[in-house]
Short mmCIF file of C-alpha atoms in Angstrom, two decimals:
data_model
loop_
_atom_site.label_atom_id
_atom_site.label_comp_id
_atom_site.label_asym_id
_atom_site.label_seq_id
_atom_site.Cartn_x
_atom_site.Cartn_y
_atom_site.Cartn_z
CA MET A 1 95.24 117.31 62.65
CA ASN A 2 94.02 116.10 65.83
CA ALA A 3 91.14 117.57 67.09
CA ILE A 4 90.81 119.96 70.38
CA HIS A 5 88.44 118.61 73.24
CA GLN A 6 86.54 121.07 75.47
CA PRO A 7 87.78 120.41 78.50
CA PRO A 8 85.20 119.05 81.25
CA GLN A 9 83.85 121.77 83.52
CA PRO A 10 83.01 121.36 87.08
CA THR A 11 79.23 120.99 87.02
CA GLU A 12 78.63 121.39 90.96
CA LEU A 13 81.09 123.70 92.57
CA THR A 14 82.10 126.80 91.16
CA THR A 15 82.64 128.80 94.27
CA ALA A 16 84.52 126.58 96.84
CA LYS A 17 82.53 126.70 100.19
CA LEU A 18 83.52 126.37 103.76
CA LEU A 19 82.10 123.31 105.50
CA ILE A 20 81.30 124.35 109.13
CA ASN A 21 78.87 122.37 111.64
CA GLY A 22 77.35 120.49 108.77
CA GLU A 23 76.83 123.14 106.98
CA PHE A 24 78.24 124.30 103.16
CA THR A 25 78.52 128.09 103.23
CA GLU A 26 79.68 130.95 101.40
CA SER A 27 82.52 132.46 103.37
CA LYS A 28 82.18 136.29 104.19
CA THR A 29 85.64 137.03 103.54
CA SER A 30 87.17 140.07 100.90
CA HIS A 31 89.99 137.82 100.02
CA TRP A 32 89.22 135.43 97.12
CA GLN A 33 91.39 133.88 94.69
CA GLU A 34 90.58 132.45 91.09
CA ILE A 35 90.71 128.71 90.48
CA ILE A 36 92.65 128.63 87.07
CA ASN A 37 92.68 125.17 84.50
CA PRO A 38 96.49 125.21 84.02
CA ALA A 39 96.29 123.94 80.31
CA THR A 40 93.57 126.85 79.11
CA GLN A 41 94.03 129.48 81.92
CA GLN A 42 90.34 129.42 82.12
CA VAL A 43 88.88 130.62 85.31
CA LEU A 44 86.86 127.47 86.68
CA GLY A 45 85.94 129.39 90.08
CA LYS A 46 87.05 131.10 92.80
CA VAL A 47 88.23 130.19 96.67
CA PRO A 48 87.74 132.13 99.76
CA PHE A 49 90.74 133.16 102.15
CA ALA A 50 88.44 132.55 105.41
CA THR A 51 88.41 134.80 108.04
CA ALA A 52 89.66 134.21 111.62
CA ASP A 53 85.96 134.24 112.74
CA GLU A 54 85.35 131.49 110.42
CA VAL A 55 88.37 129.39 111.40
CA ASN A 56 87.36 129.58 114.77
CA ALA A 57 83.72 128.80 114.20
CA ALA A 58 85.10 125.75 112.48
CA ILE A 59 87.20 124.44 115.12
CA ALA A 60 84.45 125.64 117.73
CA ALA A 61 82.15 123.05 115.97
CA ALA A 62 84.83 120.26 115.96
CA GLN A 63 85.37 120.75 119.41
CA GLN A 64 81.58 120.44 120.26
CA ALA A 65 81.28 117.37 118.14
CA PHE A 66 83.91 115.42 119.72
CA LYS A 67 82.01 115.50 122.79
CA SER A 68 79.41 112.74 121.56
CA TRP A 69 81.86 111.38 118.21
CA ARG A 70 84.36 110.08 120.80
CA HIS A 71 81.81 107.85 122.63
CA THR A 72 80.41 106.80 118.97
CA PRO A 73 80.54 103.27 118.67
CA ILE A 74 83.31 102.08 116.69
CA GLN A 75 81.50 99.63 114.68
CA ALA A 76 79.43 102.87 113.66
CA ARG A 77 82.45 104.57 112.41
CA MET A 78 83.38 101.84 110.45
CA ARG A 79 80.04 101.77 108.63
CA MET A 80 80.59 105.18 107.70
CA MET A 81 83.82 104.73 106.15
CA LEU A 82 82.37 101.68 104.41
CA LYS A 83 79.60 103.93 102.79
CA LEU A 84 82.20 106.57 101.82
CA GLN A 85 84.34 104.27 99.74
CA GLU A 86 81.24 102.87 98.18
CA LEU A 87 80.23 106.39 97.10
CA ILE A 88 83.88 107.50 96.06
CA ARG A 89 84.20 104.41 93.90
CA SER A 90 81.01 105.37 92.33
CA ASN A 91 81.66 109.02 91.91
CA LEU A 92 85.41 108.36 90.73
CA LYS A 93 85.18 109.20 86.68
CA ARG A 94 83.38 112.54 87.97
CA ILE A 95 85.62 113.81 90.54
CA ALA A 96 88.67 112.50 88.26
CA GLN A 97 87.14 115.08 85.67
CA VAL A 98 87.06 118.11 87.79
CA LEU A 99 90.19 117.06 89.46
CA SER A 100 92.01 116.78 85.66
CA ALA A 101 90.54 120.46 85.07
CA GLU A 102 91.78 121.89 88.10
CA GLN A 103 95.03 120.27 88.50
CA GLY A 104 96.03 119.65 85.03
CA LYS A 105 96.87 115.86 85.52
CA THR A 106 95.50 113.61 82.79
CA LEU A 107 92.65 111.57 83.31
CA ALA A 108 94.24 108.29 84.47
CA ASP A 109 96.59 110.12 86.39
CA ALA A 110 93.42 111.61 88.31
CA GLU A 111 92.06 108.59 88.14
CA GLY A 112 94.75 107.01 90.17
CA ASP A 113 95.13 109.81 92.68
CA ILE A 114 91.68 109.14 93.49
CA GLN A 115 92.30 105.39 93.59
CA ARG A 116 95.59 105.50 95.86
CA GLY A 117 93.30 107.57 98.55
CA LEU A 118 90.27 105.28 98.34
CA GLU A 119 92.74 102.52 99.28
CA VAL A 120 93.35 104.47 102.75
CA VAL A 121 89.27 104.80 103.09
CA GLU A 122 89.30 101.05 102.62
CA HIS A 123 92.05 100.43 105.03
CA ALA A 124 89.91 102.67 107.80
CA CYS A 125 87.04 100.13 107.78
CA SER A 126 89.41 97.74 109.63
CA ILE A 127 89.98 100.25 112.17
CA GLY A 128 88.04 97.46 114.86
CA THR A 129 91.75 95.74 114.76
CA LEU A 130 93.72 98.58 114.16
CA GLN A 131 92.88 100.60 117.19
CA MET A 132 92.87 97.33 119.40
CA GLY A 133 95.02 97.70 122.84
CA GLU A 134 96.98 95.37 124.31
CA TYR A 135 96.21 93.06 127.88
CA ILE A 136 98.07 90.83 130.14
CA GLN A 137 96.30 88.88 132.71
CA GLY A 138 98.61 88.58 135.99
CA VAL A 139 101.48 90.89 135.76
CA ALA A 140 101.66 90.83 139.52
CA GLN A 141 99.65 88.93 141.99
CA GLY A 142 95.86 89.74 141.30
CA ILE A 143 96.97 92.14 139.14
CA ASP A 144 96.24 93.11 135.30
CA THR A 145 97.50 95.67 132.97
CA TYR A 146 96.30 96.71 129.61
CA SER A 147 96.42 99.77 127.27
CA ILE A 148 93.80 101.52 125.11
CA HIS A 149 93.88 103.83 122.67
CA GLN A 150 91.98 107.09 122.68
CA PRO A 151 91.05 109.81 120.23
CA LEU A 152 93.04 113.06 120.90
CA GLY A 153 89.96 115.85 120.18
CA VAL A 154 90.16 118.04 117.27
CA CYS A 155 92.78 117.34 114.95
CA ALA A 156 93.77 119.28 111.42
CA GLY A 157 94.80 118.51 108.10
CA ILE A 158 96.93 121.16 105.50
CA THR A 159 97.07 119.35 101.81
CA PRO A 160 99.02 120.21 98.96
CA PHE A 161 97.88 120.88 95.37
CA ASN A 162 99.53 117.89 93.54
CA PHE A 163 97.49 115.32 95.13
CA PRO A 164 93.93 116.90 95.70
CA ALA A 165 92.18 113.71 96.39
CA MET A 166 94.84 110.95 98.04
CA ILE A 167 96.29 113.25 100.56
CA PRO A 168 93.25 114.57 102.03
CA LEU A 169 91.94 110.96 101.90
CA TRP A 170 95.27 110.21 103.84
CA MET A 171 94.38 112.61 106.59
CA PHE A 172 90.78 112.78 107.41
CA PRO A 173 89.33 109.43 107.39
CA MET A 174 91.86 108.28 109.67
CA ALA A 175 91.57 110.99 111.98
CA ILE A 176 87.76 111.07 112.47
CA VAL A 177 87.40 106.72 112.39
CA CYS A 178 89.95 106.95 115.21
CA GLY A 179 87.47 108.92 117.04
CA ASN A 180 88.72 112.57 116.73
CA THR A 181 86.97 115.65 114.62
CA PHE A 182 89.13 116.98 112.04
CA VAL A 183 89.36 120.59 110.24
CA LEU A 184 90.57 120.56 106.74
CA LYS A 185 92.28 122.95 104.72
CA PRO A 186 92.83 122.02 101.05
CA SER A 187 94.99 123.60 98.55
CA GLU A 188 93.99 126.79 97.38
CA GLN A 189 95.20 126.09 94.01
CA ASP A 190 92.52 123.19 93.17
CA PRO A 191 90.17 122.68 96.10
CA LEU A 192 87.22 121.84 94.08
CA SER A 193 87.95 117.94 93.57
CA THR A 194 88.63 118.24 97.46
CA MET A 195 85.01 119.40 98.55
CA MET A 196 83.51 116.67 96.44
CA LEU A 197 85.00 114.18 98.70
CA VAL A 198 83.94 116.19 101.52
CA GLU A 199 80.45 116.02 100.09
CA LEU A 200 80.67 112.31 99.83
CA ALA A 201 81.89 112.24 103.42
CA MET A 202 78.69 113.91 104.64
CA GLN A 203 76.41 111.44 102.39
CA ALA A 204 78.13 108.61 104.10
CA GLY A 205 76.80 109.72 107.33
CA VAL A 206 79.54 111.94 109.10
CA PRO A 207 77.49 113.81 111.88
CA ALA A 208 77.80 117.93 111.80
CA GLY A 209 80.78 119.24 113.22
CA VAL A 210 83.09 116.20 113.13
CA LEU A 211 84.55 117.14 109.36
CA ASN A 212 84.78 121.02 108.84
CA VAL A 213 86.47 122.64 105.93
CA VAL A 214 88.08 126.14 105.51
CA HIS A 215 90.56 127.82 102.78
CA GLY A 216 93.29 129.95 102.98
CA GLY A 217 96.73 130.89 103.17
CA LYS A 218 99.02 131.43 105.59
CA GLU A 219 96.98 132.88 107.92
CA VAL A 220 94.78 130.28 108.14
CA VAL A 221 97.58 127.85 108.52
CA ASP A 222 98.75 129.81 111.18
CA LEU A 223 95.83 129.82 113.22
CA LEU A 224 95.14 126.18 113.05
CA CYS A 225 98.81 125.65 114.37
CA THR A 226 98.34 128.02 117.26
CA HIS A 227 94.67 127.08 118.01
CA GLN A 228 94.72 126.00 121.88
CA ASP A 229 91.66 123.46 120.55
CA ILE A 230 93.70 121.73 117.93
CA LYS A 231 95.63 118.67 119.10
CA ALA A 232 97.39 117.55 116.15
CA ILE A 233 98.37 119.00 112.68
CA SER A 234 98.87 116.96 109.61
CA PHE A 235 100.93 118.52 106.90
CA VAL A 236 102.20 117.52 103.08
CA GLY A 237 103.97 120.07 101.24
CA SER A 238 107.25 121.90 100.72
CA THR A 239 109.86 121.82 103.10
CA ALA A 240 109.88 125.83 103.75
CA VAL A 241 105.97 125.51 104.80
CA GLY A 242 106.18 122.11 106.49
CA THR A 243 109.19 123.42 108.40
CA HIS A 244 107.08 126.33 109.58
CA VAL A 245 103.97 124.18 110.41
CA TYR A 246 106.46 121.83 112.64
CA ASN A 247 108.05 124.36 114.36
CA LEU A 248 105.23 126.70 114.99
CA ALA A 249 102.54 124.12 116.10
CA GLY A 250 104.98 122.26 118.14
CA GLN A 251 105.77 125.76 120.12
CA HIS A 252 102.07 125.42 120.71
CA GLY A 253 102.35 121.76 122.22
CA LYS A 254 100.61 120.07 119.36
CA ARG A 255 101.69 116.63 117.76
CA VAL A 256 103.04 117.16 114.19
CA GLN A 257 103.29 114.92 111.52
CA SER A 258 105.15 116.87 108.27
CA MET A 259 106.10 115.19 105.20
CA MET A 260 108.07 117.63 102.71
CA GLY A 261 110.35 117.84 99.92
CA ALA A 262 112.10 115.03 98.15
CA LYS A 263 115.00 114.62 95.74
CA ASN A 264 114.39 110.92 94.84
CA HIS A 265 117.44 109.08 93.27
CA VAL A 266 117.17 105.59 91.28
CA VAL A 267 120.41 103.52 91.12
CA VAL A 268 120.43 101.49 87.52
CA MET A 269 122.94 98.86 88.09
CA PRO A 270 124.58 97.10 84.77
CA ASP A 271 122.50 93.69 85.22
CA ALA A 272 118.92 95.68 85.40
CA HIS A 273 116.60 94.52 82.64
CA LYS A 274 117.20 97.43 80.57
CA GLU A 275 113.63 97.65 78.60
CA GLN A 276 111.58 97.51 81.96
CA THR A 277 114.02 99.98 83.77
CA LEU A 278 114.04 102.55 80.85
CA ASN A 279 110.37 102.42 80.61
CA ALA A 280 110.16 103.01 84.54
CA LEU A 281 112.29 105.77 84.72
CA VAL A 282 110.51 107.50 82.08
CA GLY A 283 107.13 107.04 83.35
CA ALA A 284 108.47 107.79 86.80
CA ALA A 285 110.18 111.13 86.12
CA PHE A 286 107.73 112.65 83.67
CA GLY A 287 104.48 111.30 84.85
CA ALA A 288 102.26 114.06 86.74
CA ALA A 289 104.55 116.54 84.93
CA GLY A 290 106.84 115.37 87.83
CA GLN A 291 104.57 117.38 90.25
CA ARG A 292 105.07 114.25 92.45
CA CYS A 293 106.86 114.37 95.53
CA MET A 294 107.76 110.63 94.97
CA ALA A 295 108.91 111.56 91.24
CA LEU A 296 112.11 110.32 90.19
CA SER A 297 114.15 112.92 89.79
CA VAL A 298 117.88 111.65 89.60
CA ALA A 299 119.35 108.46 87.88
CA VAL A 300 122.36 107.32 89.23
CA MET A 301 123.66 105.32 86.39
CA VAL A 302 126.12 102.71 87.47
CA GLY A 303 129.35 101.63 85.28
CA GLU A 304 128.09 100.45 81.67
CA THR A 305 124.92 101.59 82.06
CA LYS A 306 126.45 104.89 80.99
CA HIS A 307 125.44 103.50 77.57
CA TRP A 308 121.98 103.48 78.01
CA VAL A 309 121.66 107.49 78.17
CA ASN A 310 120.71 107.96 74.72
CA ASP A 311 117.82 105.07 74.73
CA LEU A 312 116.45 106.67 77.52
CA VAL A 313 116.14 110.25 75.75
CA ASP A 314 114.81 108.38 73.11
CA LYS A 315 111.97 107.11 74.76
CA ALA A 316 111.28 110.37 76.67
CA LYS A 317 110.81 111.69 72.88
CA THR A 318 108.00 110.02 72.89
CA LEU A 319 105.74 111.23 75.30
CA GLN A 320 102.96 113.37 74.17
CA VAL A 321 102.49 116.90 75.96
CA ASN A 322 99.01 118.00 76.10
CA ALA A 323 96.02 119.28 78.19
CA GLY A 324 95.49 116.34 80.74
CA HIS A 325 91.48 115.97 79.54
CA GLU A 326 93.10 115.31 75.82
CA PRO A 327 93.24 111.49 74.75
CA ASN A 328 96.90 109.85 74.97
CA THR A 329 98.50 112.69 76.92
CA ASP A 330 101.44 111.73 79.03
CA VAL A 331 102.60 114.87 80.19
CA GLY A 332 99.89 117.73 81.12
CA PRO A 333 100.78 121.02 82.28
CA LEU A 334 102.31 122.56 85.31
CA ILE A 335 100.07 123.92 88.15
CA SER A 336 100.77 127.56 87.49
CA GLN A 337 102.25 130.21 85.38
CA ARG A 338 104.64 130.76 88.63
CA ALA A 339 105.20 126.88 88.57
CA LYS A 340 106.36 127.09 85.07
CA ALA A 341 108.65 130.14 85.42
CA ARG A 342 110.39 128.60 88.43
CA VAL A 343 111.12 125.45 86.09
CA MET A 344 112.11 127.09 83.69
CA GLU A 345 114.84 129.24 85.42
CA LEU A 346 116.12 125.97 87.15
CA ILE A 347 116.51 124.40 83.48
CA HIS A 348 118.48 127.70 82.58
CA SER A 349 120.39 127.36 85.73
CA GLY A 350 121.50 123.78 84.54
CA VAL A 351 122.67 125.07 81.33
CA GLU A 352 124.55 128.09 82.72
CA GLN A 353 126.53 125.46 85.38
CA GLY A 354 127.57 123.31 82.72
CA ALA A 355 125.34 120.22 82.58
CA GLU A 356 124.85 118.57 79.19
CA LEU A 357 121.31 119.14 78.08
CA LEU A 358 120.03 116.34 76.15
CA LEU A 359 116.64 117.01 75.61
CA ASP A 360 115.13 120.48 76.25
CA GLY A 361 111.07 120.92 76.88
CA ARG A 362 111.08 124.55 77.40
CA ASN A 363 110.00 125.60 73.86
CA VAL A 364 107.05 122.70 74.02
CA GLU A 365 104.18 124.11 71.76
CA VAL A 366 100.87 122.62 72.30
CA LYS A 367 98.07 123.23 69.26
CA GLY A 368 95.00 124.78 71.17
CA TYR A 369 96.56 125.51 74.37
CA GLU A 370 99.36 127.91 73.82
CA GLN A 371 98.40 129.51 76.93
CA GLY A 372 99.24 126.28 79.12
CA ASN A 373 101.65 126.01 81.65
CA PHE A 374 103.55 123.41 79.86
CA VAL A 375 107.01 122.16 79.85
CA GLY A 376 108.19 118.99 78.04
CA PRO A 377 110.38 116.27 79.30
CA THR A 378 113.93 117.71 79.90
CA ILE A 379 117.26 115.36 80.84
CA PHE A 380 120.52 116.66 81.67
CA ASN A 381 123.69 114.70 81.69
CA HIS A 382 126.71 114.59 83.77
CA VAL A 383 125.43 116.27 86.55
CA ASP A 384 127.40 117.01 89.83
CA THR A 385 126.22 117.53 93.41
CA GLN A 386 127.02 121.43 93.07
CA MET A 387 124.36 122.10 90.54
CA ARG A 388 121.11 124.09 91.76
CA ILE A 389 119.27 121.30 89.38
CA TYR A 390 120.76 118.77 91.83
CA ASN A 391 120.29 120.68 95.37
CA GLU A 392 116.74 121.77 94.68
CA GLU A 393 113.46 120.08 94.04
CA ILE A 394 112.23 121.28 90.68
CA PHE A 395 108.93 119.49 90.88
CA GLY A 396 108.73 119.42 87.22
CA PRO A 397 109.43 117.18 84.11
CA VAL A 398 113.21 116.91 84.46
CA LEU A 399 115.56 114.23 85.09
CA VAL A 400 119.10 114.61 85.79
CA ILE A 401 121.30 111.84 85.23
CA MET A 402 124.64 111.43 87.45
CA HIS A 403 127.40 108.53 86.66
CA VAL A 404 129.51 106.48 89.70
CA ASP A 405 131.40 103.53 89.05
CA THR A 406 130.16 101.25 92.00
CA LEU A 407 126.87 100.44 94.02
CA GLU A 408 129.10 101.72 97.24
CA GLN A 409 129.78 105.15 95.21
CA ALA A 410 125.83 105.24 94.93
CA ILE A 411 124.70 104.77 98.08
CA GLN A 412 127.32 107.24 99.40
CA LEU A 413 125.88 109.83 96.99
CA ILE A 414 122.41 109.33 98.05
CA ASN A 415 123.03 109.40 101.67
CA ALA A 416 124.86 112.48 101.46
CA ASN A 417 121.90 114.34 99.99
CA PRO A 418 119.98 115.86 102.77
CA LEU A 419 116.40 114.67 101.65
CA GLY A 420 115.11 111.05 102.28
CA ASN A 421 111.94 110.73 100.91
CA GLY A 422 112.05 107.80 98.20
CA VAL A 423 114.59 105.85 96.27
CA GLY A 424 114.72 102.98 93.59
CA LEU A 425 117.14 100.43 92.66
CA PHE A 426 117.13 98.36 89.38
CA THR A 427 118.97 95.07 89.38
CA GLN A 428 118.42 91.43 88.70
CA SER A 429 120.59 90.49 91.65
CA GLY A 430 118.95 89.62 95.25
CA SER A 431 122.67 90.47 96.71
CA THR A 432 122.63 93.27 95.32
CA ALA A 433 119.28 94.64 96.61
CA ARG A 434 119.79 93.50 99.92
CA THR A 435 123.02 95.37 100.51
CA PHE A 436 121.22 98.56 98.79
CA GLN A 437 117.88 98.05 101.03
CA ASN A 438 120.17 97.62 104.36
CA ASN A 439 122.40 100.25 103.83
CA ILE A 440 120.18 103.39 102.24
CA ASP A 441 119.29 105.92 104.55
CA VAL A 442 115.85 106.75 102.84
CA GLY A 443 112.43 106.25 104.15
CA GLN A 444 110.60 104.70 101.19
CA VAL A 445 112.62 102.04 98.80
CA GLY A 446 111.48 100.46 95.47
CA ILE A 447 113.46 97.60 94.14
CA ASN A 448 112.60 97.36 90.56
CA ILE A 449 109.87 99.98 91.54
CA PRO A 450 110.72 103.13 90.61
CA ILE A 451 107.97 105.32 92.90
CA PRO A 452 107.82 102.82 95.84
CA VAL A 453 104.85 104.56 97.82
CA PRO A 454 103.43 101.80 100.08
CA VAL A 455 99.90 100.26 100.09
CA PRO A 456 98.04 101.51 103.32
CA PHE A 457 98.56 98.55 105.48
CA PHE A 458 102.05 99.89 105.75
CA SER A 459 102.64 103.57 106.64
CA PHE A 460 104.47 106.52 104.31
CA THR A 461 107.76 106.60 105.99
CA GLY A 462 109.87 109.53 104.60
CA SER A 463 113.01 110.29 106.23
CA ARG A 464 115.52 112.74 107.27
CA GLY A 465 115.00 116.09 105.76
CA SER A 466 111.89 115.01 104.12
CA LYS A 467 110.10 114.40 107.09
CA LEU A 468 109.71 116.09 110.53
CA GLY A 469 107.71 113.78 113.36
CA ASP A 470 107.96 110.71 114.27
CA LEU A 471 104.85 108.95 112.84
CA GLY A 472 103.69 108.87 109.09
CA PRO A 473 100.07 109.21 107.79
CA TYR A 474 97.88 106.14 107.04
CA GLY A 475 98.57 102.62 108.34
CA LYS A 476 99.29 101.89 111.56
CA GLN A 477 101.35 104.83 112.25
CA ALA A 478 98.28 106.97 111.47
CA VAL A 479 96.37 105.14 114.32
CA GLN A 480 99.53 105.76 116.80
CA PHE A 481 99.51 109.34 115.28
CA TYR A 482 95.72 109.98 116.10
CA THR A 483 95.27 108.46 119.22
CA GLN A 484 96.56 108.61 122.92
CA THR A 485 97.81 105.36 124.80
CA LYS A 486 96.51 104.88 127.75
CA THR A 487 97.84 102.03 130.06
CA ILE A 488 95.85 100.87 133.01
CA THR A 489 96.78 98.67 135.90
CA SER A 490 94.22 97.41 137.85
CA ARG A 491 93.70 95.15 141.02
CA TRP A 492 90.19 93.98 142.74
CA PHE A 493 89.75 92.33 145.89
CA GLU A 494 87.47 90.01 146.96
CA ASP A 495 85.22 91.05 149.65
CA ASP A 496 86.54 88.85 152.46
CA GLN A 497 90.12 89.28 151.41
CA GLU A 498 92.30 90.21 154.45
CA ALA A 499 93.95 93.90 154.02
CA SER A 500 97.75 93.76 153.92
CA ALA A 501 99.84 96.05 155.75
CA VAL A 502 100.80 99.49 154.83
CA ASN A 503 103.76 99.44 151.89
CA THR A 504 105.85 102.69 151.39
CA THR A 505 107.42 100.79 148.70
CA ILE A 506 106.68 100.24 145.14
CA ASP A 507 105.79 96.77 145.09
CA LEU A 508 103.28 94.41 142.74
CA ARG A 509 104.26 91.25 143.97
#
């Protein structure tokens, strides 16, 4: 019998604090929510739903700090990012323990969550080249034109529960290194690890008011979206909330980037490397309990790969379902009892609508964690486009399998889906890969890679129903999002130069 390991406990933050003007303070709200360990239902702490006065105070602090922060030399901002990445790296394992406890991820996945965010902080250290403008001398006689990228002002970020380290690190480092100030609203379900990162940012030397944090739900989100001093909103989360944020903030004249829901497909060609492909499919479908916006949720088997399905099921059966902090865990719990109930209901709908249930994870039992929000790996075969398990984002460890005869049919199927976050193709043919990447209408494309999240030198580029707004988070697009391009055309006259005649036309010759 395996021993039950005591889950690690947060040691510094049992109450999520607000950060306003450089001070970590206790909220004066009367509305609090418990932070629950999803494997044990143990209460780890509590989070406040900030009052309107507290949100307004955070925005006011950011507005005041912007007056001086915007003029801070770019090298000074870079040095803060260098210090922040050093602090995150040295505290990574400690943060991962708290993240695992409050979110449910395995320790390895929690460390990966932080590491992917850390990569964006490292890229922010290159802001000296990323924020460069352009210059042309002599666009006309004695006239030069150049562009500069200036900060916008106060920006805000609204982050989801599934990546409480990575996604906040997508947002506030890029925003503040560009010269803006920032108000962050973490997920109310797992804010403790986010707050640990915020503490490190303050230790790295971020001045008071440049980074502020408020907690809460819809009321706080709506206030951020409508406040006159907020210039830009970055959101990652569900389609329903993302659409609301995009519309509300847009109506109030703000820039918005809203990364939303997904139904990520992978196409498996008969010439694919079988073992590598099956391993990739199982890991991408069931890792993080399927709670990734880039999780693989639909496998499109082409032609003879239909015979690979039983081997896929056998591999999924080997995965270990357990609390995230336990050794050798592959699949941890879902974030909440409500999330588990929704996934269970969708699995039931798949059975009712006639899909073939090859692997049922509804009755999984985890000894010592009987109250946990566990759903085991679940696989449906012969799914069609009319079923709920295909049309809805399940956000759990559920893989649905569909069958087509040709690559063209696979592309047509995927392009007909309203969502366009990520897609994968497994093949050994360069010609097939080129045809696929050119014709597929999805933002992130992986060739023999199941979760094609770009490295920070590029930008996250979901498309269609998975993204609202023109620019994505991190990379060069983030610099464009968090700055205003100003173009300057100038002419300088010599003291003894003769004045030209009055000209009523636009003539720069």
